[in-house]
Coordinates of C-alpha atoms in Angstrom, one line a residue:
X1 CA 36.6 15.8 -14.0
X2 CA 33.5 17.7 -15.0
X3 CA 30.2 15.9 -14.6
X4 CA 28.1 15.5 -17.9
X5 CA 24.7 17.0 -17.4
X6 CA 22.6 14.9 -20.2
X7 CA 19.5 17.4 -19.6
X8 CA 18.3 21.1 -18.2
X9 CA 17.3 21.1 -14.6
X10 CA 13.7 19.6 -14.4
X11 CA 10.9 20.2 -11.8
X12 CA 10.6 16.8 -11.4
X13 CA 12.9 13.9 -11.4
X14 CA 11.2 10.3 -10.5
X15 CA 13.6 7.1 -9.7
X16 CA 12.2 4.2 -10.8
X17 CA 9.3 3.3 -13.9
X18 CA 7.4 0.5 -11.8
X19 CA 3.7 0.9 -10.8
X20 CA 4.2 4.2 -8.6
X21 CA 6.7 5.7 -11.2
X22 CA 4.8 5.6 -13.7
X23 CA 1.5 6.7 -12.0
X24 CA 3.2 9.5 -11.2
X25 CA 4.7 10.6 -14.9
X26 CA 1.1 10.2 -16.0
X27 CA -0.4 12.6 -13.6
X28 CA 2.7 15.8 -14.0
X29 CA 2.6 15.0 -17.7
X30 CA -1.2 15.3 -17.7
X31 CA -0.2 18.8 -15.8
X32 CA 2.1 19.8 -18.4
X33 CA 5.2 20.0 -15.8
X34 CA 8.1 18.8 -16.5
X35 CA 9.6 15.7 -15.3
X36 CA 12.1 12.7 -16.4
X37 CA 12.0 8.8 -15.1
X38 CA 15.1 6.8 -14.6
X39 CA 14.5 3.7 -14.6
X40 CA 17.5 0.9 -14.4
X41 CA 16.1 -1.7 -16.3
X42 CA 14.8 -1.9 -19.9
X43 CA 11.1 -1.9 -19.5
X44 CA 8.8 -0.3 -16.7
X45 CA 7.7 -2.7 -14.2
X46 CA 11.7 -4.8 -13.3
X47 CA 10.4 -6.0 -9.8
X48 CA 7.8 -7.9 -11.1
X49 CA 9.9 -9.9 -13.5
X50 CA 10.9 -11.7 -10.9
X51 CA 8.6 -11.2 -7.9
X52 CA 6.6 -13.1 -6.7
X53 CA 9.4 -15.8 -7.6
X54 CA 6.3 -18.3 -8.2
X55 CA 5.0 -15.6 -10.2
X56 CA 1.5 -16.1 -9.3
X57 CA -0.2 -12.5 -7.9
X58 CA -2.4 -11.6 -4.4
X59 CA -3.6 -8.8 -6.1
X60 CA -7.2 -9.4 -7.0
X61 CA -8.5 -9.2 -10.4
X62 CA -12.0 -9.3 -11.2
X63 CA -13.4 -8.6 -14.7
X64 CA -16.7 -8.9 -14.5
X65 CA -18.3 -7.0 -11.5
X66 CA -22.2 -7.0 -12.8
X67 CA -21.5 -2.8 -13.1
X68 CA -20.8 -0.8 -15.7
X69 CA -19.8 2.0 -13.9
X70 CA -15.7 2.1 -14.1
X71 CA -15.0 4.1 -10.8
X72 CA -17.1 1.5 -8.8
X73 CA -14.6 -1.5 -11.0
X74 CA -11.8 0.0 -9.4
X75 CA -13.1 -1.4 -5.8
X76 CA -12.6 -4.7 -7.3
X77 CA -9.8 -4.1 -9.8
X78 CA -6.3 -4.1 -7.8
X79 CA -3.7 -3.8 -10.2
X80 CA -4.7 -0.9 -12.8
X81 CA -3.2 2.2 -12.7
X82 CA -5.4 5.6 -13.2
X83 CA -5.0 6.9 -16.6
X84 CA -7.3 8.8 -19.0
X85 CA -7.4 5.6 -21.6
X86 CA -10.1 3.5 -20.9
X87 CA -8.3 0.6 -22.8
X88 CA -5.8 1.1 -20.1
X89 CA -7.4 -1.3 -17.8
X90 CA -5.6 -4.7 -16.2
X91 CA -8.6 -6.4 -16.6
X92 CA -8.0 -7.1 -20.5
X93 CA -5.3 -8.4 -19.7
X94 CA -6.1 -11.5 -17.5
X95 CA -9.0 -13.2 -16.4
X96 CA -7.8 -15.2 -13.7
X97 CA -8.5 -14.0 -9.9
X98 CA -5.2 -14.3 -8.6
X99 CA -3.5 -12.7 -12.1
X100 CA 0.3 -14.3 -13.4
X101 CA 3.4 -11.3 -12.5
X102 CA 4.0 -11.6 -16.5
X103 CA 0.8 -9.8 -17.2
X104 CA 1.0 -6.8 -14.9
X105 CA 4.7 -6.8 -16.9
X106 CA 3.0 -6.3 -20.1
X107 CA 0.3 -4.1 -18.8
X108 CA 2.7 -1.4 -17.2
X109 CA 5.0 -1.1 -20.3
X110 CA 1.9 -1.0 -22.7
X111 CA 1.1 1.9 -20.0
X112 CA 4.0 3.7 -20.5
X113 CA 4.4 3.3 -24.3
X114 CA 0.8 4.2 -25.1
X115 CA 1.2 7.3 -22.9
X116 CA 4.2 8.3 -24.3
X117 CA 5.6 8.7 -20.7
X118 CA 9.3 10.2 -20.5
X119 CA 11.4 7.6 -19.3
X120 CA 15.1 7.1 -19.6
X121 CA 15.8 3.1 -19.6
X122 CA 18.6 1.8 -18.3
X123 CA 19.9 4.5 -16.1
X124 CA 20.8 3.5 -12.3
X125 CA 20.9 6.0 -9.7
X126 CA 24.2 5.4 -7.8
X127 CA 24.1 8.2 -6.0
X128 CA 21.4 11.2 -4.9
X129 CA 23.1 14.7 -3.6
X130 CA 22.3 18.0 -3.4
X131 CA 22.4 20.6 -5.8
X132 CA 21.5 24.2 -4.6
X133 CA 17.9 23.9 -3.4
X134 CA 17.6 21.0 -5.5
X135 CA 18.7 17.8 -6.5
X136 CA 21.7 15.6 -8.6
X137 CA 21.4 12.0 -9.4
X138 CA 24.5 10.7 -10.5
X139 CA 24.0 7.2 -12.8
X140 CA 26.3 4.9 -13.2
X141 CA 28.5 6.2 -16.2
X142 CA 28.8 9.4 -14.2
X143 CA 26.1 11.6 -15.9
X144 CA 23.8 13.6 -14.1
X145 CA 20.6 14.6 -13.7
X146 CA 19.2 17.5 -12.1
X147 CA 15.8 18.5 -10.8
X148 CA 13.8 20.9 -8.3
X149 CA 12.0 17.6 -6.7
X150 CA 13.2 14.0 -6.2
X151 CA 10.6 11.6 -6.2
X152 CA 11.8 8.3 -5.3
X153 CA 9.4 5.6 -6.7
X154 CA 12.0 2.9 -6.6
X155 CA 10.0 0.1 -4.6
X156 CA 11.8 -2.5 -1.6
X157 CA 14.8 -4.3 -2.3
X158 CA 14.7 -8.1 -1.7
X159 CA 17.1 -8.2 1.0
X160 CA 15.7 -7.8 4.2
X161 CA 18.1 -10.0 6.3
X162 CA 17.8 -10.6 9.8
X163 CA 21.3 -10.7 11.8
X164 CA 21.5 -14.3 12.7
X165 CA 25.3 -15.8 12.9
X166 CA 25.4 -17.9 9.5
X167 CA 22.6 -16.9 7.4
X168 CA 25.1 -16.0 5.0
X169 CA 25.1 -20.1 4.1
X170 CA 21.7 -20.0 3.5
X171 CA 19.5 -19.5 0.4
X172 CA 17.5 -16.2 -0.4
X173 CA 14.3 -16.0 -1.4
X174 CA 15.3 -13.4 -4.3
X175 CA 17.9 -16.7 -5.9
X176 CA 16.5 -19.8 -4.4
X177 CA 15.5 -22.8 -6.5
X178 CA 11.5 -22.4 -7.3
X179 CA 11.2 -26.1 -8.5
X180 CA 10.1 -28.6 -6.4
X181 CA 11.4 -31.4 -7.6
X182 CA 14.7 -29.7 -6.0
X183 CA 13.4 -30.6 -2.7
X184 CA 12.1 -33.8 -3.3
X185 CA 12.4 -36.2 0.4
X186 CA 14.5 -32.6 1.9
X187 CA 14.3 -31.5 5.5
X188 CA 13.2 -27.5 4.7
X189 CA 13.4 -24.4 6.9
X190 CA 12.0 -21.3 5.6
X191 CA 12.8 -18.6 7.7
X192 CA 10.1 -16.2 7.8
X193 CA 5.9 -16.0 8.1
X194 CA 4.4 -13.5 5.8
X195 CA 3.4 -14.1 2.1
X196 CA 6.7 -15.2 0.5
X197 CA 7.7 -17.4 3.3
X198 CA 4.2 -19.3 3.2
X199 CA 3.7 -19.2 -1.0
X200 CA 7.3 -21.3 -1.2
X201 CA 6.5 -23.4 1.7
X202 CA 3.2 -24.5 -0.5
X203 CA 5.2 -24.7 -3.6
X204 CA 7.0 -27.2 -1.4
X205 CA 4.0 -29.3 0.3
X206 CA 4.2 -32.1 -2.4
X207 CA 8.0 -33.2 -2.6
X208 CA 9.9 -32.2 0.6
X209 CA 9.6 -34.4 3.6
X210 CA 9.5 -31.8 6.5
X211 CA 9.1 -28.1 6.3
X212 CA 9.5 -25.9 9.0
X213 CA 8.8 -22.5 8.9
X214 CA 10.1 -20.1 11.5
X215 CA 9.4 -17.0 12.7
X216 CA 8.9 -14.6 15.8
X217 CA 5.7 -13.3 15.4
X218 CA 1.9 -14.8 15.2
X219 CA 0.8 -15.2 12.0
X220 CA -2.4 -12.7 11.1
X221 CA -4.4 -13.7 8.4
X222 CA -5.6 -10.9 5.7
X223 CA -8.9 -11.8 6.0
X224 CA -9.4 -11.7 10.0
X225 CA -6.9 -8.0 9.8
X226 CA -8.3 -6.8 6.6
X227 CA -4.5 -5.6 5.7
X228 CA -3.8 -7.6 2.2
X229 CA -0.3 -7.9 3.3
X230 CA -0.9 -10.1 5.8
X231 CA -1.1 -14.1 5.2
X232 CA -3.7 -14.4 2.0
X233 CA -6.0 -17.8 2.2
X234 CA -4.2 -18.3 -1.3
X235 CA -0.9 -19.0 0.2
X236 CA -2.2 -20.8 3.4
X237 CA -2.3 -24.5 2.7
X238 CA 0.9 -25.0 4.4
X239 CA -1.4 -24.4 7.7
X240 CA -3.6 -27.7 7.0
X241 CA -0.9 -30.0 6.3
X242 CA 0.6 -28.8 10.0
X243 CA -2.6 -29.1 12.3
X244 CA -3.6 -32.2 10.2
X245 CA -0.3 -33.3 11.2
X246 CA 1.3 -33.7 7.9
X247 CA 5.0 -33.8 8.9
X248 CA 5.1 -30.0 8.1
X249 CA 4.9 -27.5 11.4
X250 CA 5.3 -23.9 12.4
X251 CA 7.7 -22.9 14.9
X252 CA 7.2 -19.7 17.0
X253 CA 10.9 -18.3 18.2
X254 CA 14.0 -17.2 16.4
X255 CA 16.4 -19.0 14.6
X256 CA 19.5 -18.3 17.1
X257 CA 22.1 -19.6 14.2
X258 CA 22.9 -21.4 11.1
X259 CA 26.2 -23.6 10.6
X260 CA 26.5 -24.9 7.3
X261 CA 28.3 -28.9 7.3
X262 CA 28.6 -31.7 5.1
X263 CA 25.4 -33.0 6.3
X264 CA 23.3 -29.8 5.8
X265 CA 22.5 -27.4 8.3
X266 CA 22.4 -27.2 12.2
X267 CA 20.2 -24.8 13.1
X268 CA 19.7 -24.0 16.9
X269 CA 16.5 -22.5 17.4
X270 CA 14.9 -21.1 20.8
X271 CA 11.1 -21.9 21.1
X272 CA 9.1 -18.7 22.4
X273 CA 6.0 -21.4 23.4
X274 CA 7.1 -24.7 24.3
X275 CA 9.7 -26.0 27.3
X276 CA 12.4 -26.1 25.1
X277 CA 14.6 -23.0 25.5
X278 CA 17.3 -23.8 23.0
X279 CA 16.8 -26.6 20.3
X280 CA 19.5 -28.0 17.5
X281 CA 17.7 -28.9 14.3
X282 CA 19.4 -30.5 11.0
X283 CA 17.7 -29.1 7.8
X284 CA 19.4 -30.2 4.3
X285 CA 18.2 -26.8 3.3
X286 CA 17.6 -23.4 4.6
X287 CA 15.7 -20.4 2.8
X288 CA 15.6 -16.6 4.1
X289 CA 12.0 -15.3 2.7
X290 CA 11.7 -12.3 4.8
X291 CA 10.2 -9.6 3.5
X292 CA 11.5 -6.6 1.7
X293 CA 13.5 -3.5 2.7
X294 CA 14.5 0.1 1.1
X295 CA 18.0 0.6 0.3
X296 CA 19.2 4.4 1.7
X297 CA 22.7 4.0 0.4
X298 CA 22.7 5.9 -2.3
X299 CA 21.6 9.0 -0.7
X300 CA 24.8 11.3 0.3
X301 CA 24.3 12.5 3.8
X302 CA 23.3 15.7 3.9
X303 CA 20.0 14.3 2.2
X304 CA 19.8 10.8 3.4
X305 CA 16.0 10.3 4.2
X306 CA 15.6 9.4 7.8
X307 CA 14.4 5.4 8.0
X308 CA 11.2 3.9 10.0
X309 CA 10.3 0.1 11.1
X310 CA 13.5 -1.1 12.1
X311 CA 14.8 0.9 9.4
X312 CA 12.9 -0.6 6.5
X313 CA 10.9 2.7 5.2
X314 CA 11.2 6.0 4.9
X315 CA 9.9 8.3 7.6
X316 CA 7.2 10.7 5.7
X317 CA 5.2 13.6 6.5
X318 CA 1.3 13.5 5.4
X319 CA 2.6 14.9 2.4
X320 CA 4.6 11.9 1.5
X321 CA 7.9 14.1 2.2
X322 CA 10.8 13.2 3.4
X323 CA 10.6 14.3 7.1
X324 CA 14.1 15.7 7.1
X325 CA 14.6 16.2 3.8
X326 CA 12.8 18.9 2.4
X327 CA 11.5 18.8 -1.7
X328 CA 12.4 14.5 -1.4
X329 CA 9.4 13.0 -2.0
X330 CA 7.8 9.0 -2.4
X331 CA 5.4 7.6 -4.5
X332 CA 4.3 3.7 -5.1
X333 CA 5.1 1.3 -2.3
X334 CA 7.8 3.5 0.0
X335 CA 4.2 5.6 0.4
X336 CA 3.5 3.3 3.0
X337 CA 5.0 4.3 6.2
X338 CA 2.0 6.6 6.4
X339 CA -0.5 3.4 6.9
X340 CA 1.8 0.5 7.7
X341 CA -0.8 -2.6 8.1
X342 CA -3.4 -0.7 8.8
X343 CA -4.7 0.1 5.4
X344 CA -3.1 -0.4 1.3
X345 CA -0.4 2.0 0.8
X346 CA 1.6 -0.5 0.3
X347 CA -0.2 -2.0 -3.1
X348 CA -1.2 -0.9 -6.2
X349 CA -5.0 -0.8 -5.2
X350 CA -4.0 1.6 -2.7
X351 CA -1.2 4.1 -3.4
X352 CA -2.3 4.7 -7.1
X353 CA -4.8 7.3 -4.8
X354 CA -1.8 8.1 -2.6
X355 CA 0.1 9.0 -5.8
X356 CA -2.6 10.9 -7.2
X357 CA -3.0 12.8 -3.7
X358 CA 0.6 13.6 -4.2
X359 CA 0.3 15.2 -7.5
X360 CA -2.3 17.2 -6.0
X361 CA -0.2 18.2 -3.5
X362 CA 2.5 19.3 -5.6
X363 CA 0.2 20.9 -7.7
X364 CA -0.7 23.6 -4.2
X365 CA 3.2 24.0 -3.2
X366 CA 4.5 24.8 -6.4
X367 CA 2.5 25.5 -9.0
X368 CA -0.3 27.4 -7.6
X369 CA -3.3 25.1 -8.4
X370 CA -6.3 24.4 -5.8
X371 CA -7.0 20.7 -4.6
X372 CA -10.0 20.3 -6.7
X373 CA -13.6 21.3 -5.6
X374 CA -17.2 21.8 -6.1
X375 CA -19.4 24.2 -4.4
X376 CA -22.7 22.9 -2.9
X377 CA -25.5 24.4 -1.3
X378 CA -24.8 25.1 2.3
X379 CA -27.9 22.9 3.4
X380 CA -28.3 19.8 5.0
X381 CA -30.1 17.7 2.4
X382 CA -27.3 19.1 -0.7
X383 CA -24.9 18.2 1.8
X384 CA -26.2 14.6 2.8
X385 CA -26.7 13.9 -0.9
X386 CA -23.3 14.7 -2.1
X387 CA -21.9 12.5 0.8
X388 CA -24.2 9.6 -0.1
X389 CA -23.3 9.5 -3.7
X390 CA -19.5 9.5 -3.0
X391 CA -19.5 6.7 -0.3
X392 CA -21.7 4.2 -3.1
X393 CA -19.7 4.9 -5.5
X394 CA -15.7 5.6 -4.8
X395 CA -12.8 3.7 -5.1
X396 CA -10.3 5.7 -3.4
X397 CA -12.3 6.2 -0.4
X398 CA -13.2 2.0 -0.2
X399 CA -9.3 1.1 -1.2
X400 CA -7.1 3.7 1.0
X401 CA -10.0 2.9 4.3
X402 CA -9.3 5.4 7.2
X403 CA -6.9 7.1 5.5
X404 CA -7.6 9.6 2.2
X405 CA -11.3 10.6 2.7
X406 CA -13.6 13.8 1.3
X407 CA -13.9 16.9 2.7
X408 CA -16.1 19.2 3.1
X409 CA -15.3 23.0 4.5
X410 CA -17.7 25.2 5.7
X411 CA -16.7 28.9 5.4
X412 CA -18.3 31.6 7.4
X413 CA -20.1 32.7 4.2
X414 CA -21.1 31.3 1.1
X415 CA -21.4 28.1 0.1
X416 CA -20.2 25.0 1.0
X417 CA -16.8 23.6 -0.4
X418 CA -16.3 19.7 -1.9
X419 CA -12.5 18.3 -1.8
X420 CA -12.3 14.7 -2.8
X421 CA -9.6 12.0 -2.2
X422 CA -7.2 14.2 0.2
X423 CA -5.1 12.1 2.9
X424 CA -6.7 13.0 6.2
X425 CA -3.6 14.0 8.2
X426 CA -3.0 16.0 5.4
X427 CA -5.9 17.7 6.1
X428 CA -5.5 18.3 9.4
X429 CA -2.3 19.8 9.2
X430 CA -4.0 22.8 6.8
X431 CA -5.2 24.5 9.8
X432 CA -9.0 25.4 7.7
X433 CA -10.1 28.5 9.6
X434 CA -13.7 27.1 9.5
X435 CA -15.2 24.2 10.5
X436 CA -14.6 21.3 8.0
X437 CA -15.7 17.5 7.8
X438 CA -13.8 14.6 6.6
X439 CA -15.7 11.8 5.1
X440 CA -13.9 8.3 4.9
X441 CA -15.0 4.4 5.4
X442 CA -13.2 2.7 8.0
X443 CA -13.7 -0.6 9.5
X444 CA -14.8 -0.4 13.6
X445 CA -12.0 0.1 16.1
X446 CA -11.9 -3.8 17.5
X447 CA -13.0 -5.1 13.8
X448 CA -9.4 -8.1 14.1
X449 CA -10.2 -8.7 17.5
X450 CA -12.9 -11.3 16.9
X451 CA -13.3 -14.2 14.2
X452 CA -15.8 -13.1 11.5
X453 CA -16.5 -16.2 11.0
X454 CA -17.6 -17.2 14.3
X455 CA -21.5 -17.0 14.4
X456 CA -21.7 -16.6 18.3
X457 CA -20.4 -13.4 18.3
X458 CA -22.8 -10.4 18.3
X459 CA -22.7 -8.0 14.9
X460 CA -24.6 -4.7 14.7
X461 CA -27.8 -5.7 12.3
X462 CA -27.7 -4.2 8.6
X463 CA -28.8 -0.6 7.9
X464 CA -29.6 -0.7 11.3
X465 CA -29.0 3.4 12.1
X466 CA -29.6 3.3 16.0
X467 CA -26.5 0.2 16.2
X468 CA -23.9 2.1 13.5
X469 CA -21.7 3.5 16.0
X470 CA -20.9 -0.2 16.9
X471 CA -20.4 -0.9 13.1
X472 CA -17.0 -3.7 12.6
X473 CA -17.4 -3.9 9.2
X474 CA -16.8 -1.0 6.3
X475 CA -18.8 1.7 6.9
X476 CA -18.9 5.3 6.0
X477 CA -17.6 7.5 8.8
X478 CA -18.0 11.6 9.0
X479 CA -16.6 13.6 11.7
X480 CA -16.7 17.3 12.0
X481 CA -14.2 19.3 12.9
X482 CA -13.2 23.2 14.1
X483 CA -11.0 25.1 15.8
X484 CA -8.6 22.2 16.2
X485 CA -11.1 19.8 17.5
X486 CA -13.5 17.3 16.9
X487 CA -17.1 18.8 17.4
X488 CA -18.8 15.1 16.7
X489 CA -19.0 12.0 14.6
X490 CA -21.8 10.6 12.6
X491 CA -21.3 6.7 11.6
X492 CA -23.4 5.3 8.7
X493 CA -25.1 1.8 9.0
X494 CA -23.7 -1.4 8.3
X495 CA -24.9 -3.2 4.8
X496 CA -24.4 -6.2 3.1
X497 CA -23.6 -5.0 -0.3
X498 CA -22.1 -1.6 1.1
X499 CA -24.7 0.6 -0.7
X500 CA -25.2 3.1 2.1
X501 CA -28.7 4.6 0.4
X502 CA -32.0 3.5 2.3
X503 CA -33.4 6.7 2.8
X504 CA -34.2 5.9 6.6
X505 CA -31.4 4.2 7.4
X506 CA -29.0 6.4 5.8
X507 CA -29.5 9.5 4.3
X508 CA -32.3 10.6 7.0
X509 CA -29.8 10.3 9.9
X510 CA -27.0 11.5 7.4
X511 CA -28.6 14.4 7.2
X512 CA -30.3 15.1 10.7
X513 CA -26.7 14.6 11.9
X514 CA -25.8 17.7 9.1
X515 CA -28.3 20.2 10.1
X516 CA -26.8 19.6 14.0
X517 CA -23.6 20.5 12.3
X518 CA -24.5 23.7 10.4
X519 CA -26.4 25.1 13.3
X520 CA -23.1 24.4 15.4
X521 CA -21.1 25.8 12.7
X522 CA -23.0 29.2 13.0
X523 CA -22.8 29.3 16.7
X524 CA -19.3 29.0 16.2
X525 CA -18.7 31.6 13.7
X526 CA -21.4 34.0 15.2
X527 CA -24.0 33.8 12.4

């Protein structure tokens, strides 16, 4: 049979309308390219309709900043997208910190129906092949859809399940029961350690008798890491009620199997700290809250993107391409192979920058259009002072940390060059045939090895320029680069309220550290 083609071959096909999706259809609308979105469900934004299943958000909201000034917002502002409409902000939509999932629901489809974005409801990609140089996505009446680029945008599926004998019997965090008087004077496992695992085993504190929650690795907290995935204080009251021993405990080792009986569960568990090598436990319920995966199987195999982290993301090039499929791109949270728990690709706050990077990307591969840029005077001080007033006052640079910074190229005539908000490895693979520097903040290398909280240990003193290489907290980093090196480094001093502009101890050595660089430059080039 003949398949039904519903529309002309576009340059863009996306997969999925939730937070990445439609970032994306804003931007190549914006650039007048054309592009569809298939989205399964019947309004942008599915995932969050039922994630987090307690609905509350980690995602920080904060309306009121004491600043006017809408880029620096952003810093504070984790679950807006970037748009051109300034009524387009999440911030009128709720005012609590920790916002409700319902509202970002509400938010993102008020984002796509103001902007008019072009999205096809209820169409579910069952499978992805190739056609020609491009792409066919096939939904599930058997109409397809065909483009030059795939951009897959379609977020993790819930079910991330580790292979333990039984776990079939237990309950998933994607269908489990969310109210606690379910649990009331229960025995509880919770498989797992990260967010979802420790938000139900709160949800839980005030009815069930025991819960245990189980899992191989240590349990990093957000705020010691700085990655936002990590445990969040918000969803770490389970940890009082253990060490204040409040019947509730942690146990480090795997879960070796589950068998399901009249009484409940047995669950024989080996301890990775204790004597213990093998222990039975009865539970009278079990829930699986372990993380999130991406689902490959609806790629044929002659495109089928290769899979990173135990096979959980897609492995991508600094371009957020496929690495063995050419023209397959991702945007929103399958981004994040690129910074896994080092930085935010993963969220909102961060890959709304990624996503914008991408569009500027496809912008230089296909369509002919320059990454954006300024010219400046080819001085130190016009150099320093274009630096100084993008590290006070961007959001990209402060959200996506270490990994999309400035950049400044110095040709071997004329003046100097500003590109802003490109990926760094991105960068780096454009082979500049001058010297170039990238501009980022980044936390120092050790910054989760210590407690910040612990007053005995040493910090560097604020806008102290002679102690900044030794910086732990956000700072502004610039390194300068040519012919495939690194020709030196220049860190900006630590302060309080991260506004980098004393002029002693900031834009002075800023730009001392510039006119080194130039003169360098010229040596290099012959000038």
């Amino acid at each position: 049979m003949q398949r039904e083609f519903l529309y002309d071959t576009y340059d863009y096909l996306i997969i999925g309308a939730g937070p990445g999706g439609l970032q994306l259809g804003q931007l190549l609308q914006a650039a007048g390219r054309s592009y569809r979105i298939l989205e399964s469900g019947g309004t942008p934004g599915g995932f969050f309709k039922t994630f987090p299943r307690h609905r509350q958000l980690i995602s920080i909201n904060k309306p009121h900043t004491g600043s006017a000034d809408p880029e620096l917002n952003l810093r504070m502002d984790w679950n807006s997208l970037l748009t051109p409409d300034p009524r387009l902000l999440f911030t009128r939509y709720s005012a609590q910190y920790f916002p409700q999932a319902d509202d970002l629901v509400r938010y993102l489809t008020d984002v796509a129906e103001t902007l008019g974005l072009a999205i096809s409801y209820g169409i579910r990609a069952v499978r992805i092949r190739r056609a020609g140089t491009g792409f066919e996505v096939v939904d599930q009446g058997g109409r397809g859809y065909r483009a030059r680029r795939l951009v897959v945008a379609t977020g993790l599926s819930p079910y991330n399940i580790p292979a333990i004998p039984g776990i079939e019997s237990a309950e998933h965090y994607a269908t489990m029961s969310v109210d606690p008087e379910d649990f009331v004077d229960q025995r509880v496992l919770i498989i797992g350690k990260g967010n979802s695992a420790l938000e139900t085993a709160d949800n839980l504190i005030a009815t069930a008798a025991v819960i245990h929650v189980a899992g191989r690795s240590s349990i990093r907290m957000a705020w010691n890491s700085h990655y936002v995935g990590h445990l969040r204080a918000v969803n770490n009251n389970f940890l009082d009620t253990y060490q204040l021993k409040s019947q509730n405990a942690l146990l480090d080792g795997d879960v070796v199997s589950i068998e399901r009986d009249d009484a409940g569960y047995r669950v024989r568990f080996s301890f990775s700290r204790a004597d213990e090598v093998v222990k039975q436990l009865r539970y009278d319920r079990v829930l699986v809250c372990t993380g999130f995966r991406f689902d490959a199987s609806i790629f044929d195999q002659d495109c089928r993107p290769e899979l990173v982290i135990d096979d959980r993301f897609p492995a991508l090039t600094p371009a957020y391409e496929s690495v063995n499929v050419p023209g397959l791109y991702f945007a929103g949270t399958l981004m994040q192979h690129r910074d896994f728990k080092k930085s935010t690709g993963g969220f909102i706050h961060g890959f709304r920058y990624a996503v914008r990077a991408l569009s500027r990307i496809l912008d230089e591969r296909y369509h002919g259009r320059e990454w954006p840029q300024r010219q400046l005077d080819r001085t130190a001080d016009a150099l320093a002072a274009a630096v100084t007033a993008r590290v006070n006052r961007s959001s990209a640079l402060w959200q996506q940390f270490g990994v999309i910074g400035d950049l400044l190229l110095i040709p071997p005539a004329g003046p100097a060059r500003y590109l802003e908000e490109i990926p760094v490895d991105h960068a780096h693979e454009k082979h500049y045939d001058c010297d170039y520097f990238t501009i980022t903040l980044e936390y120092g290398p050790d910054h989760d090895k210590v407690d910040p909280f612990d007053i005995t240990v040493r910090r560097t003193a604020q806008n102290a320029a002679d102690q900044a290489v030794d910086a732990a907290y956000l700072h502004p980093v610039i390194r300068q680069w040519g012919s495939g090196r690194l020709r030196a480094t220049h860190h900006m001093a630590e302060n309080l309220e991260n506004q980098w502009d004393d002029q002693r101890a900031h834009y002075a050595p800023l730009a001392g550290f510039f006119a080194a660089a130039l003169a360098r430059a010229a040596v290099a080039t012959g000038r």
